[in-house]
Amino acid sequence: MHSTPSTETSPLSPQHSPPSPPSSPDALTGVRDFQRHTAPLLRPELARLAREGQSPDQLFITCADSRMVPNVITSSGPGELFTVRNIGNLVPPAADDSVFAAVEYAVDVLNVRSITVCGHSGCGAMQSLLHGAHRRDGRAGTPLTRWLRHGQDSLHRVRHTPARFHGRPPSTDPLERLCLTNVVQQLDNLRAHPSVARRTDAGAIQLTGLYFELTTAQSYVWSTGSRAFVPVRPQVGTAA
């Protein structure tokens, strides 16, 4: 009589489990890479800044969007930008302790000489405003919907005086129009800040509106003369 081979796996037999999916980088992956490759290069400059303190020339207010990298698009290094990031690069017209504390510190303590508000294309906060997220959930709302209410002035402005690109017809894209107009509105909100108003009246500080178009990696600056955003062109050096 022939016995049927057992199909059970012996406890000592090797286990053939399906391959594990590739592990995604953890929160420290980039930090480890920084410590290995970049920290040795930056250490002397950071040590100097640690001894002497920071003295940035510019306050840079931009969106929290992960695609926006202020130090990359401004070619700046440690100690050069005092940066504020929030949903929609908003400067609330009503008192907001977080944003206005940063503005006050930058202007009155650090004595920055310029403030830049930088918006960008495809901004999710502006898309949410267009979809009425700021009107949801009644009076209380969520932290996000309450924050978005600070963008209502931009919604009002875009209906009456939308910002545009210089040399182009007004955009037919509602989101692009709002993203552009929001930058101009936040500059006006900044001018209402007491510390900023004093310094601008004295000619001691410059306000700049910047817009970054993600699809082309092109920056545009707000021109008060032409009342439009003009492209920032590379500086071409002359031959010696």
Short mmCIF file of C-alpha atoms in Angstrom, two decimals:
data_model
loop_
_atom_site.label_atom_id
_atom_site.label_comp_id
_atom_site.label_asym_id
_atom_site.label_seq_id
_atom_site.Cartn_x
_atom_site.Cartn_y
_atom_site.Cartn_z
CA MET A 1 0.00 0.00 0.00
CA HIS A 2 1.47 3.33 -1.03
CA SER A 3 1.13 6.24 1.33
CA THR A 4 0.17 9.65 0.01
CA PRO A 5 2.90 12.27 0.56
CA SER A 6 1.93 14.80 3.14
CA THR A 7 1.23 18.30 1.89
CA GLU A 8 1.85 19.86 5.28
CA THR A 9 4.98 21.91 5.67
CA SER A 10 7.44 20.77 8.28
CA PRO A 11 8.17 23.30 10.99
CA LEU A 12 11.78 23.14 9.85
CA SER A 13 10.98 23.71 6.19
CA PRO A 14 11.79 27.15 4.75
CA GLN A 15 8.77 29.43 4.60
CA HIS A 16 7.96 30.94 1.20
CA SER A 17 6.01 34.10 1.99
CA PRO A 18 5.17 36.69 -0.67
CA PRO A 19 7.73 39.46 -1.03
CA SER A 20 7.16 42.50 1.13
CA PRO A 21 6.31 45.75 -0.60
CA PRO A 22 9.19 48.20 -0.77
CA SER A 23 9.35 50.30 2.35
CA SER A 24 8.59 53.98 1.96
CA PRO A 25 11.06 56.52 3.34
CA ASP A 26 10.45 57.33 6.98
CA ALA A 27 10.47 60.82 8.45
CA LEU A 28 14.21 60.66 9.09
CA THR A 29 15.35 59.44 5.67
CA GLY A 30 16.08 62.94 4.41
CA VAL A 31 17.56 63.97 7.76
CA ARG A 32 20.02 61.10 7.63
CA ASP A 33 21.00 62.08 4.11
CA PHE A 34 21.45 65.69 5.26
CA GLN A 35 23.67 64.64 8.17
CA ARG A 36 25.85 62.59 5.85
CA HIS A 37 26.19 64.86 2.82
CA THR A 38 25.02 68.42 3.49
CA ALA A 39 25.69 69.13 7.17
CA PRO A 40 29.48 69.05 6.75
CA LEU A 41 29.22 71.69 4.02
CA LEU A 42 26.89 73.99 5.97
CA ARG A 43 28.42 73.55 9.39
CA PRO A 44 30.84 76.52 9.22
CA GLU A 45 28.11 78.95 8.08
CA LEU A 46 25.57 77.67 10.58
CA ALA A 47 28.17 77.90 13.35
CA ARG A 48 28.76 81.54 12.40
CA LEU A 49 25.02 82.26 12.45
CA ALA A 50 24.74 80.54 15.82
CA ARG A 51 27.44 82.84 17.22
CA GLU A 52 26.31 86.08 15.59
CA GLY A 53 22.54 85.57 15.40
CA GLN A 54 20.27 85.98 12.40
CA SER A 55 20.00 89.14 10.34
CA PRO A 56 17.83 88.32 7.31
CA ASP A 57 17.07 91.06 4.80
CA GLN A 58 13.71 89.68 3.76
CA LEU A 59 10.46 88.42 5.24
CA PHE A 60 9.04 85.85 2.82
CA ILE A 61 5.36 84.94 3.19
CA THR A 62 4.24 82.01 1.09
CA CYS A 63 1.91 79.03 0.96
CA ALA A 64 2.39 75.83 2.95
CA ASP A 65 2.03 73.87 -0.31
CA SER A 66 4.75 71.21 -0.46
CA ARG A 67 5.58 72.16 -4.04
CA MET A 68 6.73 75.62 -2.95
CA VAL A 69 10.39 75.72 -1.88
CA PRO A 70 11.28 79.33 -0.96
CA ASN A 71 15.03 78.85 -0.64
CA VAL A 72 15.16 77.18 -4.04
CA ILE A 73 13.20 79.77 -6.03
CA THR A 74 15.06 82.64 -4.32
CA SER A 75 18.51 80.98 -4.43
CA SER A 76 18.95 81.78 -0.75
CA GLY A 77 20.78 80.02 2.03
CA PRO A 78 20.67 79.80 5.82
CA GLY A 79 20.00 83.09 7.55
CA GLU A 80 18.78 84.96 4.45
CA LEU A 81 14.98 84.49 4.60
CA PHE A 82 12.66 84.93 7.56
CA THR A 83 9.84 82.72 6.32
CA VAL A 84 6.15 82.49 7.16
CA ARG A 85 4.13 79.70 5.53
CA ASN A 86 0.40 79.16 5.84
CA ILE A 87 -2.58 77.87 3.89
CA GLY A 88 -3.02 80.25 0.96
CA ASN A 89 -0.17 82.71 1.83
CA LEU A 90 -2.72 84.87 3.66
CA VAL A 91 -2.07 87.99 5.73
CA PRO A 92 -5.34 88.26 7.65
CA PRO A 93 -6.86 91.75 7.64
CA ALA A 94 -8.14 91.12 11.16
CA ALA A 95 -5.60 90.63 13.92
CA ASP A 96 -4.03 87.17 13.69
CA ASP A 97 -1.45 86.67 16.39
CA SER A 98 0.58 84.10 14.45
CA VAL A 99 1.07 85.99 11.18
CA PHE A 100 1.20 89.47 12.67
CA ALA A 101 3.60 88.37 15.40
CA ALA A 102 5.96 87.20 12.66
CA VAL A 103 5.49 90.45 10.74
CA GLU A 104 6.11 92.54 13.85
CA TYR A 105 9.20 90.56 14.77
CA ALA A 106 10.61 90.73 11.25
CA VAL A 107 10.01 94.48 10.91
CA ASP A 108 10.62 95.81 14.43
CA VAL A 109 13.25 93.38 15.74
CA LEU A 110 15.07 92.01 12.69
CA ASN A 111 14.70 95.23 10.68
CA VAL A 112 14.12 93.44 7.39
CA ARG A 113 14.30 95.70 4.36
CA SER A 114 11.75 93.88 2.21
CA ILE A 115 8.63 91.75 2.55
CA THR A 116 7.57 89.40 -0.21
CA VAL A 117 4.18 87.73 -0.54
CA CYS A 118 4.51 84.77 -2.89
CA GLY A 119 1.50 82.94 -4.31
CA HIS A 120 1.49 80.09 -6.79
CA SER A 121 -0.55 78.40 -9.47
CA GLY A 122 -3.00 75.64 -8.61
CA CYS A 123 -3.33 76.73 -4.97
CA GLY A 124 -5.63 74.39 -3.07
CA ALA A 125 -6.67 77.11 -0.64
CA MET A 126 -7.85 79.34 -3.48
CA GLN A 127 -9.68 76.37 -5.03
CA SER A 128 -11.44 75.79 -1.71
CA LEU A 129 -12.47 79.45 -1.58
CA LEU A 130 -13.96 79.21 -5.07
CA HIS A 131 -15.93 76.16 -3.90
CA GLY A 132 -17.26 78.04 -0.87
CA ALA A 133 -15.42 76.08 1.82
CA HIS A 134 -15.27 79.22 3.99
CA ARG A 135 -19.08 79.27 4.18
CA ARG A 136 -19.47 75.71 5.41
CA ASP A 137 -20.33 74.48 8.90
CA GLY A 138 -22.17 77.58 10.01
CA ARG A 139 -20.56 80.18 12.25
CA ALA A 140 -18.20 77.84 14.06
CA GLY A 141 -16.72 75.80 11.24
CA THR A 142 -13.42 73.96 11.43
CA PRO A 143 -9.97 75.50 11.86
CA LEU A 144 -9.49 75.25 8.08
CA THR A 145 -12.81 76.86 7.10
CA ARG A 146 -12.31 79.61 9.69
CA TRP A 147 -8.85 80.31 8.30
CA LEU A 148 -10.12 80.43 4.73
CA ARG A 149 -12.52 83.22 5.70
CA HIS A 150 -9.46 85.48 5.74
CA GLY A 151 -9.46 85.08 1.95
CA GLN A 152 -12.90 86.60 1.41
CA ASP A 153 -11.41 89.99 0.48
CA SER A 154 -9.54 88.26 -2.35
CA LEU A 155 -12.82 86.76 -3.57
CA HIS A 156 -14.43 90.19 -3.56
CA ARG A 157 -11.47 91.77 -5.32
CA VAL A 158 -11.28 89.18 -8.09
CA ARG A 159 -14.90 89.88 -9.03
CA HIS A 160 -14.18 93.57 -9.56
CA THR A 161 -10.46 94.07 -10.29
CA PRO A 162 -8.80 90.72 -11.08
CA ALA A 163 -5.03 90.71 -11.42
CA ARG A 164 -3.49 89.56 -14.70
CA PHE A 165 -0.23 88.87 -16.47
CA HIS A 166 1.35 91.73 -18.37
CA GLY A 167 0.93 91.46 -22.14
CA ARG A 168 -1.73 88.78 -21.94
CA PRO A 169 -5.51 89.04 -22.09
CA PRO A 170 -7.20 88.49 -18.72
CA SER A 171 -7.19 84.82 -17.78
CA THR A 172 -10.36 82.82 -18.35
CA ASP A 173 -9.37 80.40 -15.57
CA PRO A 174 -11.16 81.39 -12.33
CA LEU A 175 -8.53 79.68 -10.18
CA GLU A 176 -5.62 81.43 -11.89
CA ARG A 177 -7.34 84.80 -11.58
CA LEU A 178 -7.91 84.26 -7.86
CA CYS A 179 -4.37 82.99 -7.20
CA LEU A 180 -2.95 86.13 -8.86
CA THR A 181 -5.41 88.52 -7.22
CA ASN A 182 -4.85 87.03 -3.80
CA VAL A 183 -1.20 88.12 -3.87
CA VAL A 184 -2.19 91.74 -4.54
CA GLN A 185 -4.80 91.65 -1.78
CA GLN A 186 -2.32 90.34 0.77
CA LEU A 187 0.06 93.20 -0.07
CA ASP A 188 -2.75 95.63 0.77
CA ASN A 189 -3.38 93.77 4.03
CA LEU A 190 0.32 94.09 4.87
CA ARG A 191 0.27 97.84 4.30
CA ALA A 192 -2.40 98.13 7.00
CA HIS A 193 -0.07 96.64 9.62
CA PRO A 194 1.14 99.52 11.85
CA SER A 195 4.79 98.48 11.81
CA VAL A 196 4.80 97.98 8.04
CA ALA A 197 2.94 101.26 7.44
CA ARG A 198 5.53 103.22 9.44
CA ARG A 199 8.45 101.69 7.57
CA THR A 200 6.91 102.01 4.11
CA ASP A 201 6.01 105.66 4.75
CA ALA A 202 9.64 106.25 5.67
CA GLY A 203 10.86 104.45 2.55
CA ALA A 204 12.69 101.94 4.73
CA ILE A 205 10.96 98.79 3.53
CA GLN A 206 9.88 97.43 0.16
CA LEU A 207 6.83 95.26 -0.46
CA THR A 208 6.96 92.76 -3.32
CA GLY A 209 4.28 90.53 -4.81
CA LEU A 210 5.59 87.33 -6.37
CA TYR A 211 3.76 84.57 -8.23
CA PHE A 212 5.26 81.19 -9.08
CA GLU A 213 3.85 79.19 -11.97
CA LEU A 214 4.50 75.56 -11.15
CA THR A 215 4.09 74.10 -14.64
CA THR A 216 6.81 76.32 -16.12
CA ALA A 217 8.92 77.08 -13.00
CA GLN A 218 8.52 80.75 -13.93
CA SER A 219 8.34 83.55 -11.37
CA TYR A 220 6.36 86.75 -11.94
CA VAL A 221 6.59 89.99 -9.97
CA TRP A 222 3.74 92.44 -9.41
CA SER A 223 4.37 95.75 -11.17
CA THR A 224 2.51 98.68 -9.64
CA GLY A 225 3.21 100.70 -12.79
CA SER A 226 1.58 98.32 -15.23
CA ARG A 227 -0.82 96.88 -12.63
CA ALA A 228 0.10 93.40 -13.79
CA PHE A 229 2.48 90.52 -13.12
CA VAL A 230 5.59 90.61 -15.28
CA PRO A 231 8.01 87.69 -15.72
CA VAL A 232 11.25 87.72 -13.78
CA ARG A 233 14.03 87.35 -16.35
CA PRO A 234 17.52 85.99 -15.68
CA GLN A 235 20.23 88.61 -15.43
CA VAL A 236 22.62 88.28 -18.32
CA GLY A 237 26.14 89.31 -17.46
CA THR A 238 28.20 91.38 -19.84
CA ALA A 239 31.56 90.22 -21.05
CA ALA A 240 34.50 91.68 -19.19
#
